[in-house]
Amino acid sequence: MQKNISLSINGNKISTTKSKTIVEAAEDNGIYIPTLCFLKGKLDHSNCRICTVKVDGYHKPACSTLVADNMDVITNSDELEELRKYIIELLFSTGNHICAVCQKSGDCELQALAYKYKLLFSRFEHLYPNKGIDTTSSDKIIMDKSRCILCQRCIQAIKDKDGNPFFVLQGRSNALEVVFDKEMNDIFTQEDAIEAVKQCPVGCILSKESAAFETPIGRRQFDKTEIGNKEV
Amino acid sequence: MKATIATTSLAGCFGCHMSILDIDERLLDLLDIVEFDKSPITDIKKFTRQIDIGLIEGGCCNSENIIVLKDFRKHCKILIAVGECAIMGGVPSMRNGIELDECINEAYISGPTVKLNTEKIIPNDPELPALLPRVYSCNEIVKIDYFLPGCPPRPDLIWEAITSLLEGRQIDPSYESLKFD
Amino acid sequence: MKTTISSIIDKTGNDRHKLLNILHLLQLEYGYITEDVIEALSEELNITKSQILQVTSFYHYLYDEFKGRIVIHVNRSIIALISGYADIVKTLEKECSCKMETISEDGEFGLWNTSCIGMSDQEPAILINGFPFTDLNTSKTKEIISKIKNGKSLESIFEEYEPDKYKLSIGEQSVDKTKTYIKGPLLDDEYTPFTSIELLQTKISPQNILDIVYESGLQGRGGAGFSVGRKWKAAAQAKNKKKYVICNADEGEPGTFKDRVLLSEKPEVVFEGMLISAYAIGAHKGIVYLRKEYEYMKVYLEKVLQDMRDKEFIGPNSIFGFEIRIQIGAGAYVCGEASALLESMEGKRGEPREKYMQPTEYGYLGKPTIVNNVESFAIVPSIIYHGSKWYKHYGTDFSAGTKVLSIAGDCAKPGIYELPWGISINTLLKLTYAKNTKAVIVGGMSGHLLPPEEFDRVICYSDLSTGGAIMILNNERNLLKDVVLPSLDFFIDESCGSCSTCRNVPGYLREIARDMEYHKLSHSNYIKIIEWGKLLSISRCGLGKSVASLLIDFIHKFTHDYEIETLPEIKSD
Ligand code: SF4
Ligand code: SF4
Ligand code: SF4
Ligand code: SF4
Ligand code: FES
């Protein structure tokens, strides 16, 4: 069912295959579009909105918009970059992000995006939520919920063999939370746990097994390499 | 005439001051063009004149912090929040979201590391500044002109900021100098 | 308990997609969804407790804790606020001996705010265990509560005070006390229900219907204004044996009540419209998603459906083999969005879906589905009967037909007005005998706040597009307190929470708006409002996109109402 599609991204003509998202098509062509909640193959949950691009004049999330012939996509206008900065600041301010005491620091995607956009401070007032740390629901992970950015990647990515998620949502609106389903703990394997820690873009899901702060500063993922910048 | 700099540490750990000193031999270059006024580095206690640049480490966790910060605002042309504590509360703000009483109780009475306070005294000397119900970032109290993130900010970032200010350039931190931890 | 739960599940079918229905029945049985209920349900359905909580915690009308034996929801819409909400609250708090958002000590009463129960023409209004009591004042409220206290049954009190609504609740036809002042082709009684169905059997092919509806220019009446004909054509083309027709009766936009009136007075044509669309696209099943607040009409609607079954228009014996059922919602404004409504019908959280696929391809249970508003379906039989030209001669070039408007607020004649598109606000104000009008809200919380200078603007898809809510405010109103702040409260309450923007920004906007009660709007806060409005516009669904609309209209158009530090450049949008 694959067929060639040609579209323009930031004025450059590219060709790609049907059923790819704009994020993937752009990536194939060396164009980085920031994402936080994007998971390959899952299109239904564009929650963070950071991948917003302009498609034929309209704002659309690049992670769940499929390419189409003759599409005109802009990924990097000043307006879009400003919106992205706002979202990063928003996520920082509505959570508790004290990187110095966070073991994801240096490998955290939210932080890495802040570095990419050279954010010096947040224009939103910090809310200092105290959503608690869940150390008991699972014997393999802990969750520092004030760091969760509700991207829902863990829900989408980590499921048992019947497709039941290990993480679930509770509440709505600004009281929305992601929690570990403790009834599923018995079948939550060490591999699942490792995958969950990996999928979590921030330092919310942390492993009980691996030692914290293992990698020395300077050698972590984003210490010297900008996110999305493959060459360096 | 040399530019003047004042520094202070509010609710901070002095790590940021260490980082200022950590610009190493560039400190000598710096001293060629600036003069440190009121600062823990010089031990000058009072403002006697208007200062060009004020560097603030730490946010505000008690009443005295607020007085000092406002005093800095009054006497400094440019005020810079240095480090996460000054920018958004940082490590001390981990107590935000927890009741003050609970924090004090944990610190002086029931915490697992409280061994020596057998009489269960909570410090109550009238000289002690009153703790605020939560830790405030500096820009919640006064207007802040520049922010240098990091815990502590990398010496390179501090150097870049001060020199660019003195030379009248825009601060343009390198990727490696801008880190939040 | 287990046996009760089993029997309830047997009744609805052991199907996760029926979770909402099961939960409704369980709540009816036990008062709220207790931990034991969840435990037992989780065993029965073989899903974890957290997955059930994931759903229950999403909806306002699914209670995870005891809410009182008599649960009173006090309407806190804009119109309620300006019509004496505060007095009713005071009286209720005194009579029930508890504060709002709490339960009385003996557990007898629980008082809860709710955003809009669709009674804006009869404010102040409350729901008592789901029964609406309207046009309240202090003494009436007192009476009602004391009758409850004296042990009179709620049904009989309902019958006494709200005879019209009571009749619906026991399955009898009745005319609601809502006044219909102007009737057009939809509300006048020129069309006899079910005449078009007869045509289907003999003269009109599905393709004819698609063409007529398309040519009539009918656009979705829920507010978005998508061409109904185009939607139906897309669904007709979808290759799938199973297709669904869904009637969106989740009328949640504060200030609207026209769907309630249509459903209580003209349910036949609504269902007939659904049947016609089913015939056109080849659907086998229709579902009416009725908002929880309108549940009291369900018995009557069921009866109308049964009549249709008896006449063999629908049901297994009908020649179309088409069946219609009613799905009760659970209290979530966002479910008025078509894709959220689908999610909710599948027994999930009512979160809007991403738009990469249209419901006409991938809708209810993954099958091609059309979702249309009550009003859109209701006019279809007449259009089929009279033809597209007849319909097109109403309205303007780009907005065909008429619009049923719910008008409420500071005017002498609040009620229903069916008017051709293209009518100006000035005309509306004359028709309703509104005096000293300071502002008009067109389109509810997500609409426009208009000052008198703009009263010559007209209601149509190319100027003021609306689902039908018009609220009139006179010179005595404080727009910041009565309109802007409640609108932000509303969105904070109703956001589903998925988007980083819509989950978080409204709270910050509310801080700024609150500050405006006491201080001048600073230039930097002005910039924030504008910028954050843009940030909200990249949210997934219409709810998030329009959070700031009333606030922004307010600061741009009512500058004399508040002070501003240094007047910024006012950009017109
Ligand atoms: S999750 Fe990321 S941004 Fe948050 S504290 Fe940890 S490293 Fe910093
Ligand atoms: S726990 Fe991590 S992966 Fe899951 S929603 Fe929160 S931030 Fe995303
Ligand atoms: S920012 Fe970090 S280094 Fe600086 S004072 Fe605060 S805790 Fe210490
Ligand atoms: S805009 Fe708001 S209501 Fe709509 S999907 Fe996003 S969070 Fe949910
Ligand atoms: S990555 Fe697209 S919305 Fe999050």
CSV table of C-alpha atoms in Angstrom, one decimal, chain A residues 10-219:
chain,number,residue,atom,x,y,z
A,10,ASN,CA,10.4,24.5,5.2
A,11,GLY,CA,10.4,25.1,1.5
A,12,ASN,CA,12.4,22.0,0.6
A,13,LYS,CA,10.7,19.4,-1.5
A,14,ILE,CA,10.9,15.9,0.0
A,15,SER,CA,9.4,12.6,-1.0
A,16,THR,CA,8.3,10.0,1.5
A,17,THR,CA,5.9,7.2,1.9
A,18,LYS,CA,2.2,7.3,2.8
A,19,SER,CA,1.2,6.6,6.4
A,20,LYS,CA,4.2,8.3,7.8
A,21,THR,CA,3.7,11.1,10.3
A,22,ILE,CA,5.3,14.5,9.6
A,23,VAL,CA,7.7,13.9,12.5
A,24,GLU,CA,9.0,10.7,10.8
A,25,ALA,CA,9.1,12.1,7.3
A,26,ALA,CA,11.0,15.1,8.6
A,27,GLU,CA,13.4,12.9,10.6
A,28,ASP,CA,14.2,10.8,7.5
A,29,ASN,CA,15.2,14.0,5.8
A,30,GLY,CA,17.4,15.3,8.6
A,31,ILE,CA,14.9,17.8,10.0
A,32,TYR,CA,14.3,17.6,13.7
A,33,ILE,CA,10.9,18.5,15.1
A,34,PRO,CA,10.9,18.5,18.9
A,35,THR,CA,8.6,15.8,20.5
A,36,LEU,CA,7.9,14.7,24.0
A,37,CYS,CA,4.9,12.5,23.9
A,38,PHE,CA,5.5,11.0,20.5
A,39,LEU,CA,5.6,7.2,20.2
A,40,LYS,CA,6.1,5.6,16.8
A,41,GLY,CA,2.9,3.9,15.7
A,42,LYS,CA,0.6,5.6,18.3
A,43,LEU,CA,-1.2,8.5,16.8
A,44,ASP,CA,-4.0,9.0,19.1
A,45,HIS,CA,-2.3,10.8,21.9
A,46,SER,CA,-0.7,14.1,21.0
A,47,ASN,CA,-0.7,15.5,24.5
A,48,CYS,CA,2.3,17.8,24.8
A,49,ARG,CA,1.7,19.9,21.7
A,50,ILE,CA,5.4,20.7,21.4
A,51,CYS,CA,5.6,19.2,17.9
A,52,THR,CA,3.1,21.7,16.6
A,53,VAL,CA,3.9,22.7,13.0
A,54,LYS,CA,2.1,24.7,10.4
A,55,VAL,CA,0.5,22.6,7.7
A,56,ASP,CA,-1.0,24.6,4.8
A,57,GLY,CA,-1.4,27.5,7.2
A,58,TYR,CA,-2.9,25.6,10.1
A,59,HIS,CA,-1.3,24.5,13.3
A,60,LYS,CA,-1.2,20.7,13.6
A,61,PRO,CA,0.7,18.3,15.8
A,62,ALA,CA,3.4,16.8,13.6
A,63,CYS,CA,3.4,13.6,15.6
A,64,SER,CA,-0.1,12.6,14.6
A,65,THR,CA,-0.6,14.3,11.3
A,66,LEU,CA,0.0,12.0,8.4
A,67,VAL,CA,1.9,13.2,5.3
A,68,ALA,CA,-0.2,14.0,2.2
A,69,ASP,CA,0.7,14.9,-1.3
A,70,ASN,CA,1.6,18.6,-1.8
A,71,MET,CA,1.5,19.4,1.9
A,72,ASP,CA,3.3,22.5,2.8
A,73,VAL,CA,4.9,22.2,6.2
A,74,ILE,CA,6.7,24.8,8.2
A,75,THR,CA,8.5,23.5,11.3
A,76,ASN,CA,10.7,26.3,12.5
A,77,SER,CA,9.1,29.7,12.2
A,78,ASP,CA,9.7,32.2,15.0
A,79,GLU,CA,6.1,31.8,16.0
A,80,LEU,CA,6.4,28.0,16.4
A,81,GLU,CA,9.7,28.2,18.3
A,82,GLU,CA,8.1,30.7,20.7
A,83,LEU,CA,5.2,28.5,21.3
A,84,ARG,CA,7.6,25.6,22.0
A,85,LYS,CA,9.5,27.7,24.5
A,86,TYR,CA,6.2,28.5,26.2
A,87,ILE,CA,5.3,24.8,26.5
A,88,ILE,CA,8.7,23.9,28.0
A,89,GLU,CA,8.4,26.7,30.5
A,90,LEU,CA,4.9,25.7,31.3
A,91,LEU,CA,5.9,22.1,32.0
A,92,PHE,CA,8.8,23.3,34.2
A,93,SER,CA,6.6,25.6,36.2
A,94,THR,CA,3.7,23.3,36.7
A,95,GLY,CA,5.9,20.5,38.0
A,96,ASN,CA,8.7,20.3,40.5
A,97,HIS,CA,11.8,20.3,38.5
A,98,ILE,CA,14.9,20.7,40.6
A,99,CYS,CA,17.4,19.2,38.3
A,100,ALA,CA,20.2,19.1,40.7
A,101,VAL,CA,18.5,16.4,42.8
A,102,CYS,CA,17.0,14.5,39.8
A,103,GLN,CA,18.7,11.4,38.6
A,104,LYS,CA,17.4,11.8,35.1
A,105,SER,CA,19.3,15.1,34.8
A,106,GLY,CA,21.5,15.0,31.8
A,107,ASP,CA,19.4,12.4,30.1
A,108,CYS,CA,16.0,14.2,30.5
A,109,GLU,CA,14.3,15.2,27.3
A,110,LEU,CA,12.4,18.1,28.9
A,111,GLN,CA,15.7,19.5,30.2
A,112,ALA,CA,17.4,18.9,26.9
A,113,LEU,CA,14.7,20.9,25.1
A,114,ALA,CA,15.2,23.7,27.6
A,115,TYR,CA,18.9,23.6,26.8
A,116,LYS,CA,18.2,23.6,23.0
A,117,TYR,CA,16.1,26.7,23.4
A,118,LYS,CA,18.5,28.3,25.9
A,119,LEU,CA,15.8,28.8,28.5
A,120,LEU,CA,17.1,30.9,31.4
A,121,PHE,CA,13.9,31.0,33.4
A,122,SER,CA,10.2,30.4,33.1
A,123,ARG,CA,7.7,33.1,32.4
A,124,PHE,CA,5.1,31.2,34.3
A,125,GLU,CA,4.9,31.3,38.1
A,126,HIS,CA,6.2,28.1,39.7
A,127,LEU,CA,3.4,26.2,41.3
A,128,TYR,CA,5.5,23.9,43.4
A,129,PRO,CA,2.9,21.0,43.4
A,130,ASN,CA,3.3,18.3,45.9
A,131,LYS,CA,1.9,15.3,44.1
A,132,GLY,CA,3.9,12.9,46.2
A,133,ILE,CA,6.4,10.1,45.4
A,134,ASP,CA,5.0,6.6,45.0
A,135,THR,CA,7.5,4.1,46.3
A,136,THR,CA,5.1,1.3,47.2
A,137,SER,CA,2.9,0.5,44.2
A,138,SER,CA,5.7,-1.3,42.4
A,139,ASP,CA,8.7,-3.2,43.7
A,140,LYS,CA,10.7,-2.2,40.6
A,141,ILE,CA,10.1,1.5,40.1
A,142,ILE,CA,9.3,4.6,42.0
A,143,MET,CA,7.3,7.5,40.6
A,144,ASP,CA,8.1,11.1,41.6
A,145,LYS,CA,4.8,12.4,40.4
A,146,SER,CA,5.5,16.1,40.6
A,147,ARG,CA,7.9,15.6,37.7
A,148,CYS,CA,5.4,13.8,35.5
A,149,ILE,CA,4.6,15.9,32.4
A,150,LEU,CA,1.6,13.7,31.6
A,151,CYS,CA,2.9,12.8,28.1
A,152,GLN,CA,1.2,9.3,28.6
A,153,ARG,CA,4.1,7.5,26.9
A,154,CYS,CA,4.3,5.0,29.7
A,155,ILE,CA,0.6,4.2,29.3
A,156,GLN,CA,0.9,3.7,25.5
A,157,ALA,CA,4.2,1.9,25.5
A,158,ILE,CA,4.2,-0.5,28.4
A,159,LYS,CA,1.5,-3.1,28.2
A,160,ASP,CA,1.0,-6.7,29.2
A,161,LYS,CA,0.6,-9.5,26.6
A,162,ASP,CA,-3.2,-8.9,26.5
A,163,GLY,CA,-2.6,-5.2,25.8
A,164,ASN,CA,-3.5,-4.0,29.3
A,165,PRO,CA,-1.5,-0.9,30.3
A,166,PHE,CA,0.5,-0.9,33.5
A,167,PHE,CA,0.0,2.8,33.9
A,168,VAL,CA,-3.4,4.5,34.1
A,169,LEU,CA,-4.8,8.0,34.2
A,170,GLN,CA,-6.8,9.2,37.2
A,171,GLY,CA,-8.8,12.4,37.4
A,172,ARG,CA,-9.0,15.1,34.9
A,173,SER,CA,-8.1,18.7,34.1
A,174,ASN,CA,-5.3,20.1,36.2
A,175,ALA,CA,-5.8,17.3,38.7
A,176,LEU,CA,-4.9,14.7,36.1
A,177,GLU,CA,-2.4,12.1,37.2
A,178,VAL,CA,-0.6,9.0,35.8
A,179,VAL,CA,-0.3,6.2,38.3
A,180,PHE,CA,1.1,2.7,38.3
A,181,ASP,CA,-1.6,0.1,38.4
A,182,LYS,CA,-0.5,-1.8,41.5
A,183,GLU,CA,-2.7,-4.8,40.7
A,184,MET,CA,-0.5,-5.4,37.7
A,185,ASN,CA,2.7,-5.4,39.8
A,186,ASP,CA,2.9,-9.2,39.8
A,187,ILE,CA,3.3,-9.4,36.0
A,188,PHE,CA,5.4,-6.2,35.7
A,189,THR,CA,8.8,-7.6,34.7
A,190,GLN,CA,12.2,-6.1,35.1
A,191,GLU,CA,12.2,-5.6,31.3
A,192,ASP,CA,9.0,-3.7,31.5
A,193,ALA,CA,10.5,-1.6,34.3
A,194,ILE,CA,13.6,-0.8,32.3
A,195,GLU,CA,11.4,0.1,29.3
A,196,ALA,CA,9.2,2.3,31.4
A,197,VAL,CA,12.2,4.2,32.8
A,198,LYS,CA,13.5,4.6,29.2
A,199,GLN,CA,10.1,5.7,27.8
A,200,CYS,CA,9.6,8.3,30.5
A,201,PRO,CA,11.0,11.5,29.0
A,202,VAL,CA,11.6,13.0,32.4
A,203,GLY,CA,12.6,11.8,35.8
A,204,CYS,CA,9.2,10.6,37.0
A,205,ILE,CA,9.6,6.9,36.5
A,206,LEU,CA,12.8,5.8,38.1
A,207,SER,CA,14.2,2.3,38.7
A,208,LYS,CA,14.6,0.9,42.2
A,209,GLU,CA,17.3,-1.4,40.9
A,210,SER,CA,19.9,0.7,39.1
A,211,ALA,CA,22.1,3.0,41.2
A,212,ALA,CA,21.4,6.7,40.9
A,213,PHE,CA,23.7,9.2,39.4
A,214,GLU,CA,25.9,6.6,37.8
A,215,THR,CA,27.1,8.4,34.8
A,216,PRO,CA,29.4,11.3,35.7
A,217,ILE,CA,28.5,14.8,34.6
A,218,GLY,CA,29.9,15.4,31.2
A,219,ARG,CA,29.2,11.9,29.9
